[in-house]
Coordinates of C-alpha atoms in Angstrom, one line a residue:
Chain A
M1 CA 60.7 -62.4 21.0
R2 CA 59.8 -64.9 18.7
I3 CA 61.0 -64.0 15.0
S4 CA 57.4 -64.6 13.7
H5 CA 55.8 -62.2 16.5
L6 CA 58.4 -59.6 15.5
I7 CA 57.2 -59.8 11.8
F8 CA 53.6 -60.0 12.8
L9 CA 53.9 -56.6 15.0
S10 CA 55.8 -54.8 12.4
F11 CA 53.4 -55.5 9.8
T12 CA 50.5 -54.7 12.0
L13 CA 52.2 -51.4 12.7
I14 CA 52.8 -50.4 9.2
L15 CA 49.3 -51.6 8.3
L16 CA 47.8 -49.3 10.9
L17 CA 49.9 -46.4 9.7
F18 CA 48.5 -46.9 6.4
T19 CA 45.1 -47.1 7.4
V20 CA 45.3 -44.0 9.4
T21 CA 46.6 -42.1 6.1
T22 CA 43.8 -43.6 3.9
Y23 CA 41.1 -42.5 6.7
I24 CA 42.7 -39.0 6.6
N25 CA 42.4 -38.9 2.9
Y26 CA 38.9 -40.3 3.0
R27 CA 37.8 -37.6 5.2
Q28 CA 39.4 -34.9 3.0
S29 CA 37.5 -35.9 0.0
E30 CA 34.1 -35.9 1.8
K31 CA 35.0 -32.4 2.5
V32 CA 35.7 -31.6 -1.0
R33 CA 32.8 -33.3 -2.2
E34 CA 30.4 -31.2 0.7
N35 CA 32.2 -28.0 -0.7
T36 CA 31.4 -28.8 -4.2
E37 CA 27.7 -29.4 -3.2
Y38 CA 27.7 -26.2 -1.5
M39 CA 29.3 -24.5 -4.4
T40 CA 26.5 -25.6 -6.5
M41 CA 23.7 -24.5 -4.1
S42 CA 25.6 -21.0 -3.7
T43 CA 25.9 -20.5 -7.4
N44 CA 22.2 -21.3 -7.8
M45 CA 21.1 -19.0 -4.8
M46 CA 23.0 -16.3 -6.3
R47 CA 21.8 -16.6 -9.5
S48 CA 18.2 -16.6 -8.2
A49 CA 19.2 -13.4 -6.2
N50 CA 20.4 -11.7 -9.0
R51 CA 17.1 -12.6 -11.0
V52 CA 15.2 -11.0 -8.2
Q53 CA 17.0 -7.8 -8.7
R54 CA 16.9 -7.8 -12.4
N55 CA 13.0 -8.5 -12.1
I56 CA 12.6 -5.7 -9.6
V57 CA 14.1 -3.6 -12.5
H58 CA 11.6 -5.3 -15.0
M59 CA 8.4 -4.8 -12.6
V60 CA 9.4 -1.0 -12.3
S61 CA 9.8 -0.4 -16.0
G62 CA 6.9 -2.6 -16.8
L63 CA 4.7 -0.8 -14.5
R64 CA 5.7 2.7 -15.7
G65 CA 5.2 1.6 -19.1
F66 CA 1.6 0.5 -18.4
L67 CA 0.8 3.5 -16.1
L68 CA 2.0 5.8 -18.8
T69 CA 0.6 4.0 -22.2
G70 CA -2.1 1.7 -20.9
E71 CA -0.6 -1.0 -23.0
N72 CA -1.3 -4.6 -21.9
Y73 CA 2.1 -6.1 -22.6
F74 CA 3.7 -3.8 -20.3
L75 CA 1.4 -5.0 -17.6
Q76 CA 2.3 -8.6 -18.6
A77 CA 6.0 -8.0 -18.0
Y78 CA 5.1 -6.5 -14.5
D79 CA 3.0 -9.5 -13.7
S80 CA 5.1 -12.2 -15.1
A81 CA 8.3 -10.6 -13.1
S82 CA 6.3 -10.3 -9.8
I83 CA 5.2 -13.8 -9.9
E84 CA 8.6 -14.9 -10.6
N85 CA 10.1 -13.1 -7.8
A86 CA 7.6 -14.4 -5.1
A87 CA 8.7 -18.0 -6.4
L88 CA 12.6 -17.0 -6.7
I89 CA 12.6 -15.8 -2.9
K90 CA 10.8 -18.9 -1.6
E91 CA 13.4 -21.2 -3.5
I92 CA 16.3 -19.0 -1.9
A93 CA 14.5 -19.6 1.4
L94 CA 14.4 -23.3 0.9
I95 CA 18.1 -23.9 -0.2
L96 CA 19.3 -21.5 2.2
P97 CA 21.2 -23.4 5.1
D98 CA 19.5 -22.9 8.4
T99 CA 22.6 -22.0 10.2
S100 CA 23.1 -19.1 7.8
N101 CA 23.1 -15.6 9.1
Q102 CA 21.5 -14.4 5.6
E103 CA 18.3 -15.7 6.8
A104 CA 17.2 -12.6 8.5
L105 CA 18.2 -10.8 5.6
L106 CA 16.2 -12.7 3.5
V107 CA 13.3 -12.3 5.6
E108 CA 13.8 -8.5 5.4
I109 CA 13.9 -8.7 1.5
D110 CA 10.7 -10.7 1.5
S111 CA 8.6 -8.3 3.5
L112 CA 10.3 -5.1 2.0
N113 CA 9.2 -7.0 -1.4
N114 CA 5.8 -7.4 -0.2
Q115 CA 5.7 -4.0 1.3
W116 CA 6.6 -2.5 -1.9
I117 CA 4.0 -4.5 -3.9
N118 CA 1.3 -4.3 -1.5
E119 CA 1.5 -0.7 -0.6
F120 CA 2.6 0.7 -4.1
T121 CA 2.9 -0.9 -7.4
G122 CA 0.0 -3.3 -6.5
P123 CA -2.7 -0.7 -5.7
L124 CA -1.6 1.6 -8.7
R125 CA -1.6 -1.4 -11.1
D126 CA -5.1 -2.4 -10.1
A127 CA -6.2 1.2 -10.2
K128 CA -4.6 1.9 -13.7
L129 CA -6.6 -1.2 -14.9
N130 CA -10.1 -0.1 -13.7
A131 CA -9.1 3.6 -14.6
E132 CA -11.0 3.1 -18.0
K133 CA -14.0 1.7 -16.8
S134 CA -15.3 4.9 -15.3
V135 CA -14.4 8.4 -14.9
K136 CA -14.7 7.9 -11.1
N137 CA -12.1 5.2 -11.4
E138 CA -10.0 7.7 -13.3
A139 CA -10.0 10.1 -10.7
Y140 CA -9.1 7.8 -8.0
Y141 CA -6.2 6.4 -10.1
D142 CA -4.8 10.0 -10.6
R143 CA -5.3 10.7 -7.1
L144 CA -3.7 7.4 -6.1
Y145 CA -0.9 8.2 -8.5
K146 CA 0.0 11.5 -7.1
E147 CA 0.0 10.1 -3.7
K148 CA 2.1 7.1 -4.3
M149 CA 4.5 8.7 -6.8
Y150 CA 5.1 12.1 -5.2
V151 CA 3.8 11.9 -1.6
S152 CA 5.1 8.5 -0.2
D153 CA 8.5 7.0 0.1
E154 CA 8.2 4.3 -2.7
S155 CA 11.5 5.2 -4.2
Q156 CA 13.0 4.8 -0.8
I157 CA 11.7 1.6 -0.2
N158 CA 12.8 0.4 -3.7
L159 CA 16.1 1.6 -2.9
V160 CA 16.7 -0.4 0.3
L161 CA 15.0 -3.4 -1.3
N162 CA 17.8 -3.1 -4.0
R163 CA 20.5 -2.6 -1.4
K164 CA 19.5 -5.5 0.7
I165 CA 19.7 -7.9 -2.2
R166 CA 23.0 -6.6 -3.0
E167 CA 24.1 -7.1 0.4
F168 CA 22.7 -10.6 0.5
I169 CA 24.7 -11.3 -2.7
S170 CA 28.0 -10.1 -1.5
L171 CA 27.2 -11.7 2.0
E172 CA 27.2 -15.0 0.0
Y173 CA 30.3 -14.1 -1.9
E174 CA 32.1 -13.4 1.6
S175 CA 31.1 -16.7 3.0
R176 CA 32.0 -18.6 -0.3
E177 CA 35.6 -17.1 -0.1
K178 CA 35.9 -18.0 3.5
R179 CA 34.8 -21.7 2.8
Q180 CA 37.5 -21.8 -0.2
Q181 CA 39.9 -20.7 2.1
L182 CA 39.1 -23.1 5.0
L183 CA 39.2 -25.9 2.2
S184 CA 42.5 -24.9 0.7
A185 CA 44.1 -24.9 4.3
S186 CA 42.4 -28.3 5.1
I187 CA 43.8 -30.0 1.7
Q188 CA 47.0 -28.5 2.5
E189 CA 47.0 -30.0 6.0
T190 CA 45.9 -33.2 4.6
K191 CA 48.6 -33.3 1.9
A192 CA 51.2 -32.7 4.6
I193 CA 49.7 -35.4 7.2
S194 CA 49.4 -38.1 4.6
F195 CA 52.9 -37.3 3.3
S196 CA 54.4 -37.8 6.6
L197 CA 52.5 -40.6 7.6
T198 CA 53.5 -42.3 4.2
I199 CA 57.1 -41.3 4.8
L200 CA 56.8 -42.6 8.4
S201 CA 55.4 -46.0 7.2
I202 CA 58.4 -46.2 4.7
I203 CA 60.7 -45.8 7.3
A204 CA 59.2 -47.8 9.8
G205 CA 58.7 -50.7 7.2
F206 CA 62.3 -50.1 5.8
S207 CA 63.9 -50.3 9.4
V208 CA 61.9 -53.2 10.5
V209 CA 63.1 -55.2 7.3
S210 CA 66.5 -54.2 7.7
F211 CA 66.5 -55.1 11.4
L212 CA 65.2 -58.5 10.7
A213 CA 67.4 -59.0 7.6
Y214 CA 70.3 -58.2 9.7
R215 CA 69.3 -60.1 12.7
I216 CA 68.4 -63.1 10.7
S217 CA 71.1 -63.1 8.1
R218 CA 74.0 -62.3 10.4
R219 CA 72.9 -65.1 12.8
I220 CA 72.4 -67.6 10.1
A221 CA 75.8 -66.5 8.6
I222 CA 77.3 -67.3 12.0
M223 CA 75.6 -70.8 12.0
V224 CA 76.5 -71.4 8.5
R225 CA 80.0 -70.9 9.6
M226 CA 79.7 -73.2 12.3
A227 CA 78.2 -76.0 10.2
D228 CA 80.8 -75.6 7.8
A229 CA 83.4 -75.9 10.5
I230 CA 81.6 -79.1 12.0
A231 CA 81.5 -80.5 8.3
S232 CA 85.3 -80.1 7.9
G233 CA 85.7 -81.7 11.0
N234 CA 86.2 -79.1 13.6
F235 CA 83.6 -80.1 16.3
E236 CA 85.1 -77.5 19.0
V237 CA 82.9 -75.0 18.0
Q238 CA 80.1 -73.2 19.7
T239 CA 77.9 -69.8 19.1
E240 CA 76.9 -67.6 21.8
E241 CA 73.2 -67.6 21.9
Q242 CA 71.0 -66.4 24.7
G243 CA 67.8 -65.3 22.6
T244 CA 64.5 -67.3 22.9
D245 CA 63.4 -67.0 19.1
E246 CA 63.8 -69.7 16.5
L247 CA 67.0 -69.2 15.4
S248 CA 68.4 -69.2 19.1
G249 CA 66.7 -72.6 19.1
L250 CA 68.3 -73.5 15.9
A251 CA 71.7 -72.3 17.5
R252 CA 71.2 -74.2 20.4
S253 CA 70.6 -77.2 18.7
L254 CA 73.8 -76.8 16.4
N255 CA 75.9 -76.1 19.8
H256 CA 74.7 -79.4 21.1
M257 CA 75.0 -81.3 17.8
A258 CA 78.7 -80.0 17.8
S259 CA 79.4 -81.2 21.4
M260 CA 77.9 -84.2 20.8
L261 CA 79.7 -84.8 17.6
S262 CA 82.7 -83.5 19.3
G263 CA 82.4 -86.2 22.3
S264 CA 81.7 -89.0 20.0
F265 CA 84.6 -88.1 17.6
N266 CA 87.0 -87.8 20.6
E267 CA 85.8 -91.1 21.9
L268 CA 86.4 -92.3 18.5
K269 CA 89.8 -91.0 18.2
R270 CA 90.9 -92.4 21.7
K271 CA 89.7 -95.6 20.6
N272 CA 91.4 -95.7 17.4
R273 CA 94.4 -94.6 19.1
E274 CA 94.4 -97.3 21.5
L275 CA 93.3 -99.9 19.0
D276 CA 96.6 -98.8 17.1
Q277 CA 98.8 -99.0 20.3
F278 CA 97.4 -102.4 21.2
A279 CA 98.1 -103.4 17.7
H280 CA 101.6 -102.2 18.0
I281 CA 102.4 -103.5 21.3
V282 CA 100.9 -106.9 20.7
S283 CA 102.9 -107.6 17.5
H284 CA 105.9 -106.3 19.3
D285 CA 105.6 -108.4 22.3
M286 CA 105.0 -111.4 19.8
K287 CA 108.1 -110.6 17.8
T288 CA 110.6 -111.9 20.7
P289 CA 108.9 -115.2 21.2
L290 CA 108.7 -116.0 17.5
R291 CA 112.2 -114.8 17.0
G292 CA 113.2 -117.4 19.8
I293 CA 111.6 -120.2 18.2
G294 CA 113.3 -119.5 15.1
N295 CA 116.4 -119.2 16.8
V296 CA 116.1 -122.5 18.6
V297 CA 115.2 -124.1 15.4
T298 CA 118.2 -122.6 13.6
W299 CA 120.4 -123.7 16.7
I300 CA 119.2 -127.3 16.4
E301 CA 120.2 -127.3 12.8
E302 CA 123.5 -125.7 13.2
D303 CA 124.5 -127.8 16.4
H304 CA 122.9 -131.2 16.1
N305 CA 122.6 -131.6 12.1
E306 CA 124.0 -135.1 12.3
E307 CA 121.4 -136.5 14.7
L308 CA 118.4 -135.3 12.9
T309 CA 116.5 -137.7 11.0
P310 CA 115.0 -136.5 7.5
K311 CA 111.5 -136.3 9.0
V312 CA 112.5 -134.1 11.7
E313 CA 114.4 -131.8 9.5
E314 CA 111.4 -131.5 7.3
Y315 CA 109.1 -130.5 10.3
L316 CA 111.7 -127.9 11.5
G317 CA 111.5 -126.5 8.0
L318 CA 107.8 -126.3 8.5
I319 CA 108.2 -124.5 11.8
K320 CA 110.7 -122.0 10.3
G321 CA 108.2 -121.2 7.4
R322 CA 105.5 -120.6 9.9
V323 CA 107.8 -118.4 12.1
E324 CA 108.6 -116.4 8.9
R325 CA 105.1 -115.8 8.1
G326 CA 104.2 -114.9 11.7
E327 CA 106.8 -112.2 11.4
H328 CA 105.5 -110.9 8.1
L329 CA 102.2 -110.7 9.6
I330 CA 103.5 -109.0 12.6
Q331 CA 105.4 -106.6 10.3
G332 CA 102.3 -105.9 8.3
L333 CA 100.4 -105.1 11.4
L334 CA 103.2 -102.8 12.6
S335 CA 103.3 -100.9 9.3
Y336 CA 99.5 -100.5 9.3
S337 CA 99.1 -99.4 12.8
R338 CA 102.0 -97.1 12.2
I339 CA 100.2 -95.2 9.2
G340 CA 99.7 -91.4 9.8
K341 CA 101.9 -91.5 13.0
E342 CA 105.1 -90.5 11.1
Q343 CA 105.9 -86.7 10.4
Q344 CA 105.5 -86.0 6.7
Q345 CA 107.0 -83.3 4.6
L346 CA 105.6 -81.6 1.5
E347 CA 107.9 -82.1 -1.4
A348 CA 107.5 -82.4 -5.2
V349 CA 106.8 -85.9 -6.1
N350 CA 107.2 -87.3 -9.6
I351 CA 104.8 -90.1 -10.1
K352 CA 106.8 -91.5 -12.9
E353 CA 109.7 -91.9 -10.6
I354 CA 107.7 -93.6 -8.0
V355 CA 106.3 -96.0 -10.5
D356 CA 109.8 -97.0 -12.0
E357 CA 111.1 -97.3 -8.4
V358 CA 108.6 -99.9 -7.7
L359 CA 109.0 -101.4 -11.3
E360 CA 113.0 -101.9 -10.6
N361 CA 112.4 -105.1 -8.6
Y362 CA 110.4 -107.1 -11.3
N363 CA 111.6 -105.7 -14.7
L364 CA 114.4 -108.4 -15.0
E365 CA 112.5 -111.3 -14.0
T366 CA 109.6 -111.8 -16.6
N367 CA 108.5 -110.7 -19.9
M368 CA 106.2 -108.3 -18.2
K369 CA 104.8 -105.4 -20.3
V370 CA 104.4 -102.2 -18.7
Q371 CA 102.4 -99.2 -20.2
L372 CA 102.7 -95.7 -18.6
S373 CA 100.4 -92.8 -19.6
P374 CA 103.1 -90.5 -21.0
K375 CA 102.7 -87.3 -19.0
L376 CA 102.1 -88.8 -15.2
P377 CA 102.1 -85.6 -13.0
V378 CA 104.4 -84.1 -10.4
I379 CA 102.5 -83.5 -7.3
Y380 CA 103.6 -81.2 -4.5
T381 CA 102.6 -83.5 -1.6
H382 CA 103.7 -86.1 1.2
K383 CA 105.7 -88.9 -0.8
V384 CA 105.6 -91.7 1.7
P385 CA 101.9 -92.5 1.9
L386 CA 101.6 -91.9 -2.0
F387 CA 104.4 -94.2 -2.5
H388 CA 103.1 -96.9 0.1
V389 CA 99.8 -96.9 -2.1
L390 CA 101.1 -97.0 -5.5
S391 CA 103.6 -99.5 -4.6
N392 CA 101.2 -101.8 -3.0
L393 CA 98.9 -101.5 -6.0
I394 CA 101.5 -102.3 -8.6
T395 CA 103.0 -105.1 -6.4
N396 CA 99.7 -106.6 -6.1
A397 CA 98.9 -106.2 -9.7
I398 CA 102.4 -108.1 -10.8
K399 CA 102.3 -110.5 -8.0
Y400 CA 98.9 -112.2 -8.4
N401 CA 99.2 -112.0 -12.2
N402 CA 98.7 -115.5 -14.1
K403 CA 98.9 -114.7 -17.5
E404 CA 101.9 -115.6 -19.9
Q405 CA 102.5 -112.1 -20.4
P406 CA 101.7 -109.8 -17.6
V407 CA 100.3 -106.5 -18.7
I408 CA 100.2 -103.7 -16.2
S409 CA 99.1 -100.1 -16.9
V410 CA 99.4 -97.1 -14.9
Y411 CA 97.5 -93.8 -16.0
H412 CA 95.9 -91.0 -14.4
K413 CA 92.9 -88.5 -15.1
E414 CA 93.1 -84.6 -14.2
F415 CA 90.4 -83.0 -12.3
Q416 CA 90.2 -79.3 -10.7
N417 CA 91.4 -80.0 -7.4
H418 CA 92.6 -83.7 -7.6
Y419 CA 94.1 -86.6 -9.9
E420 CA 92.6 -89.7 -10.3
F421 CA 95.3 -92.6 -10.9
F422 CA 94.7 -96.3 -12.2
V423 CA 96.7 -99.1 -12.0
K424 CA 95.3 -101.8 -14.4
D425 CA 96.2 -105.5 -14.9
N426 CA 95.3 -108.4 -16.9
G427 CA 95.4 -110.7 -13.9
P428 CA 92.7 -113.2 -12.6
G429 CA 90.3 -110.3 -11.5
I430 CA 88.3 -110.3 -8.6
S431 CA 84.8 -111.5 -8.2
K432 CA 82.5 -108.6 -7.4
N433 CA 81.6 -110.6 -4.0
Y434 CA 84.9 -109.7 -2.8
H435 CA 85.5 -105.9 -3.6
E436 CA 84.5 -104.8 -0.1
K437 CA 86.6 -107.5 1.6
I438 CA 89.9 -107.1 -0.1
F439 CA 90.3 -104.0 2.0
V440 CA 90.0 -105.4 5.3
I441 CA 93.3 -106.4 7.1
F442 CA 94.2 -110.0 7.0
Q443 CA 91.8 -111.0 4.2
T444 CA 93.3 -112.6 1.4
L445 CA 91.7 -114.6 -1.4
H446 CA 94.6 -117.1 -1.9
A447 CA 95.7 -120.1 0.0
K448 CA 98.9 -118.8 2.0
E449 CA 101.2 -121.4 0.5
Q450 CA 100.2 -120.3 -3.0
V451 CA 101.4 -116.7 -3.1
E452 CA 103.4 -114.9 -0.6
S453 CA 100.5 -112.8 0.9
T454 CA 99.8 -111.3 4.3
G455 CA 96.5 -109.6 3.5
V456 CA 98.1 -106.1 4.8
G457 CA 98.9 -104.4 1.6
L458 CA 95.2 -103.3 0.4
A459 CA 94.2 -102.6 3.9
I460 CA 97.3 -100.3 4.3
V461 CA 96.4 -98.4 1.1
K462 CA 92.7 -98.1 2.1
K463 CA 93.8 -96.6 5.6
I464 CA 96.1 -94.2 4.1
L465 CA 93.5 -93.0 1.7
D466 CA 90.7 -93.1 4.5
S467 CA 93.0 -90.9 6.6
R468 CA 93.5 -88.3 3.8
N469 CA 89.8 -88.5 2.8
E470 CA 90.7 -90.1 -0.6
T471 CA 88.4 -92.6 -2.3
I472 CA 89.7 -95.9 -3.9
S473 CA 87.5 -98.2 -6.0
V474 CA 88.0 -101.3 -8.0
E475 CA 86.3 -102.4 -11.3
S476 CA 87.1 -106.1 -12.3
V477 CA 86.2 -108.8 -14.8
P478 CA 87.1 -112.2 -13.3
G479 CA 89.7 -113.9 -15.8
V480 CA 90.3 -110.7 -17.7
G481 CA 91.6 -108.2 -15.0
S482 CA 91.1 -105.5 -12.4
V483 CA 91.4 -101.7 -12.6
F484 CA 92.3 -100.0 -9.2
S485 CA 91.6 -96.3 -9.2
F486 CA 92.4 -93.8 -6.2
T487 CA 91.8 -90.1 -5.9
W488 CA 94.8 -87.8 -5.0
K489 CA 94.6 -84.2 -4.2
K490 CA 96.6 -81.6 -5.9
S491 CA 97.3 -79.7 -2.7
V492 CA 97.5 -80.7 0.9
S493 CA 96.8 -78.3 3.6
N494 CA 99.8 -79.1 6.1
E495 CA 98.2 -79.9 9.4
Chain B
M1 CA 148.3 -111.7 26.2
N2 CA 144.7 -111.4 25.3
K3 CA 142.5 -109.2 27.2
I4 CA 139.2 -110.6 28.4
I5 CA 136.6 -108.2 27.4
R6 CA 133.9 -107.4 30.0
I7 CA 130.4 -107.4 28.5
L8 CA 127.2 -106.4 30.5
L9 CA 123.9 -107.6 28.8
V10 CA 120.8 -106.3 29.9
E11 CA 118.3 -108.6 28.3
D12 CA 114.9 -110.1 29.6
D13 CA 114.5 -112.6 27.1
Q14 CA 116.8 -115.8 27.7
L15 CA 116.8 -116.9 24.0
D16 CA 117.9 -113.5 22.8
A17 CA 120.7 -113.7 25.4
M18 CA 121.7 -117.1 24.0
D19 CA 121.4 -115.7 20.6
I20 CA 123.9 -113.0 21.3
R21 CA 126.0 -115.0 23.3
R22 CA 126.4 -117.6 20.1
S23 CA 127.1 -114.6 17.9
L24 CA 129.9 -113.7 20.2
D25 CA 131.4 -117.1 20.3
K26 CA 131.9 -117.0 16.6
L27 CA 134.1 -114.1 16.9
N28 CA 136.9 -116.0 18.6
I29 CA 137.4 -113.4 21.2
L30 CA 138.0 -113.5 25.0
Y31 CA 135.0 -112.2 26.7
K32 CA 133.2 -112.2 29.9
M33 CA 129.6 -111.5 29.5
I34 CA 127.0 -111.3 32.5
V35 CA 123.2 -111.2 31.7
A36 CA 121.1 -108.8 33.8
K37 CA 117.3 -109.5 33.1
N38 CA 116.3 -105.8 33.6
G39 CA 117.7 -102.3 34.5
E40 CA 117.6 -102.6 38.2
E41 CA 119.7 -105.9 38.1
A42 CA 122.1 -104.0 35.8
L43 CA 122.6 -101.4 38.3
E44 CA 123.3 -104.0 40.9
V45 CA 126.0 -105.7 38.7
L46 CA 127.6 -102.3 38.1
N47 CA 127.5 -101.3 41.9
G48 CA 129.0 -105.1 42.7
N49 CA 125.8 -105.8 44.8
H50 CA 124.8 -108.8 42.4
E51 CA 126.2 -112.1 43.0
E52 CA 127.9 -112.1 39.5
H53 CA 129.7 -108.9 38.9
F54 CA 133.1 -107.6 37.3
D55 CA 136.1 -106.5 39.4
E56 CA 136.3 -103.4 37.1
L57 CA 133.8 -101.6 35.0
P58 CA 132.6 -103.1 32.2
D59 CA 134.2 -102.4 28.6
M60 CA 130.6 -102.4 27.2
V61 CA 127.0 -102.5 28.2
L62 CA 124.4 -103.9 25.8
I63 CA 120.8 -102.6 26.6
D64 CA 117.7 -103.8 25.4
I65 CA 114.6 -101.4 25.7
N66 CA 111.7 -103.1 26.4
M67 CA 111.9 -104.8 29.8
P68 CA 110.1 -105.0 33.1
R69 CA 110.6 -103.0 36.1
M70 CA 113.3 -100.7 34.6
N71 CA 113.6 -100.4 30.9
G72 CA 116.6 -99.7 28.9
I73 CA 116.0 -95.9 28.4
E74 CA 115.6 -95.6 32.0
L75 CA 118.8 -97.4 32.6
L76 CA 120.7 -95.4 30.1
N77 CA 119.7 -92.3 32.0
T78 CA 120.8 -93.7 35.2
I79 CA 124.1 -94.2 33.8
R80 CA 124.6 -91.0 32.2
N81 CA 123.6 -89.5 35.3
T82 CA 126.0 -91.2 37.4
E83 CA 129.7 -89.7 37.7
E84 CA 131.7 -93.0 37.6
W85 CA 129.5 -94.5 34.8
K86 CA 128.7 -91.7 32.4
E87 CA 131.7 -92.7 30.3
L88 CA 130.8 -96.2 29.7
K89 CA 130.3 -97.7 26.2
C90 CA 126.6 -98.5 25.7
F91 CA 124.8 -100.1 22.9
I92 CA 120.9 -100.6 22.3
I93 CA 119.9 -103.8 20.9
T94 CA 116.3 -103.9 20.5
T95 CA 113.6 -104.8 18.3
S96 CA 112.0 -101.4 18.4
D97 CA 112.9 -99.5 15.1
E98 CA 110.8 -96.6 16.5
K99 CA 111.9 -93.0 15.7
V100 CA 111.3 -91.9 19.3
D101 CA 113.4 -94.5 20.7
K102 CA 116.4 -94.2 18.3
E103 CA 116.3 -90.4 19.1
R104 CA 116.0 -90.8 22.8
A105 CA 119.0 -93.3 22.5
N106 CA 121.2 -90.8 20.7
E107 CA 120.4 -88.0 23.0
L108 CA 121.8 -90.3 25.7
G109 CA 125.1 -90.9 23.8
V110 CA 124.8 -94.5 22.7
S111 CA 127.8 -96.0 20.7
G112 CA 125.2 -97.9 18.6
Y113 CA 121.8 -98.7 17.7
I114 CA 121.4 -102.4 16.9
I115 CA 118.1 -103.9 15.6
K116 CA 117.3 -107.4 16.4
P117 CA 117.7 -110.2 15.2
F118 CA 121.3 -110.0 16.3
K119 CA 123.2 -111.3 13.7
V120 CA 126.6 -111.3 11.9
N121 CA 126.1 -109.6 8.4
S122 CA 122.6 -108.6 9.4
S123 CA 121.4 -104.9 8.6
S124 CA 123.1 -103.9 11.9
L125 CA 126.5 -104.5 10.3
D126 CA 127.9 -101.0 10.8
S127 CA 126.9 -100.8 14.5
F128 CA 128.2 -104.2 14.8
N129 CA 131.7 -103.6 13.4
L130 CA 131.9 -100.4 15.4
M131 CA 131.5 -102.7 18.5
I132 CA 134.1 -105.0 17.1
D133 CA 136.4 -102.1 16.4
L134 CA 136.2 -100.9 20.1
M135 CA 136.6 -104.3 21.3
N136 CA 139.9 -104.7 19.3
M137 CA 141.1 -101.2 20.5
K138 CA 140.4 -102.3 24.0
A139 CA 141.9 -105.7 23.3
G140 CA 145.0 -104.1 22.3
S141 CA 147.4 -107.0 21.3
L142 CA 145.0 -109.2 20.2

């Protein structure tokens, strides 16, 4: 599976989990809101029910007061309580949910209330109100009073009415209690579910991320190692990769690159080896005929000296000169092709000693001035190639010098992992056009007769430094002098 | 009585052979030298199958390394592995100063390794002196 798909899928999964959690919590909040509404409603209803009950008491006492004293304000108390109760019961009926089992009870309360008013309190009130108007009316009232108060079951109805109202209230309490319990349970449940879902999504997210991180970073680490290996010249590296994702594609490209590089590199090595071998064989085979020519000329000079005219002698001299130069060239070519073939041992190499050894051949013959930096280092390295490099540079600095007093300086700079050495002269200098050319084999800037020069020295220096991944550069002002500088590692891995 | 020193030179280059002969001539010694042009021809000389050959085994064999058909190292190898020749005094005279060749020659028990050009007072003086000493020892009453 492609990594982008995997990331997309895992994020979708996590998002899904969070959506579910949010939805559940939303549902719970709805429930709580509904419950709050219900509680408000229930409280109102109970307040009303309580008032109904209280009003009944007011009605009883109001009516009694009126019946006993005939005072109007007792009548007002009764009337207002009676009107309010009718309104209250209607109101309760309105807010009572249709599904409630209290509805029957309310209907019962309503009819009991009506019955109480219509059959007892209402007629008594009216009779008392009319009693003062005539004696007949008063007689009717007295009869009615006795009938209602002592014979009928007024007090019984009143009692039942009161009981029903209490029942209604306590039922409401119970149902409220039940709902409260259900709500708490559902809150608990919601808490548990959202907690587990949150934990689940955290775990899922964490595992997906760590899986991806491990999978990606491990493979990237492998590929980085591979790229490092390639960069350090080891092309024989491959990484196992069967997947189909982007990183597998990258790994396969790396594998392909490594094998292509390896192929090209081996081809290059083979070609270089062939070239070296070719140079070696050719120069070797050319030595014999050259020496033969030289020998014959010598024999002519030795055995037939008297027969030679001065012109012939001069020509023979020219032949010998050319033979000698040919031999030098061949020797140079052989040295050049041999670089890197000798087995080398690591040893402590004192740069000062090398410089002294090179200078030994020159010290006596001129008024040359040599300046060495006071603390030339001692390096644990291969001596022969370093000697070749320094010796060629110093020799060149002296050989091509055209000043009255040649001044040669050798100094160095130290860096963390390598040294840089400088060989400075006050010779003729080299024009910038030739700075590249001087390192190519058999290139020399001087006529061959002028200075004994084969054009191999700097080529050898360059080849040695190249083969060790060191660098060389030259700074020069024509007429003033040149500075050749090269780097040399402080420690060599012995391969 | 001056003893005649028998020298077998195995050398494919005529001028090199002439050069060696001139150097030997300057030494005022009596010698007979047969030149073989390669290893195979040298074996024929030693076997007595060549038109030129010695009555006895040569006192010394001077061998070039780079030769056609059978090179010097192969010839040395054959000589060392043949019962009647394995005590022969052999010298390498070559242009090659390769380490490999020198080591190979030493393993095959050469008495000297001389790098051309073959000259008296050349850098091969030590080997050359050794050769002279050997010849003197052989020559006995010289």
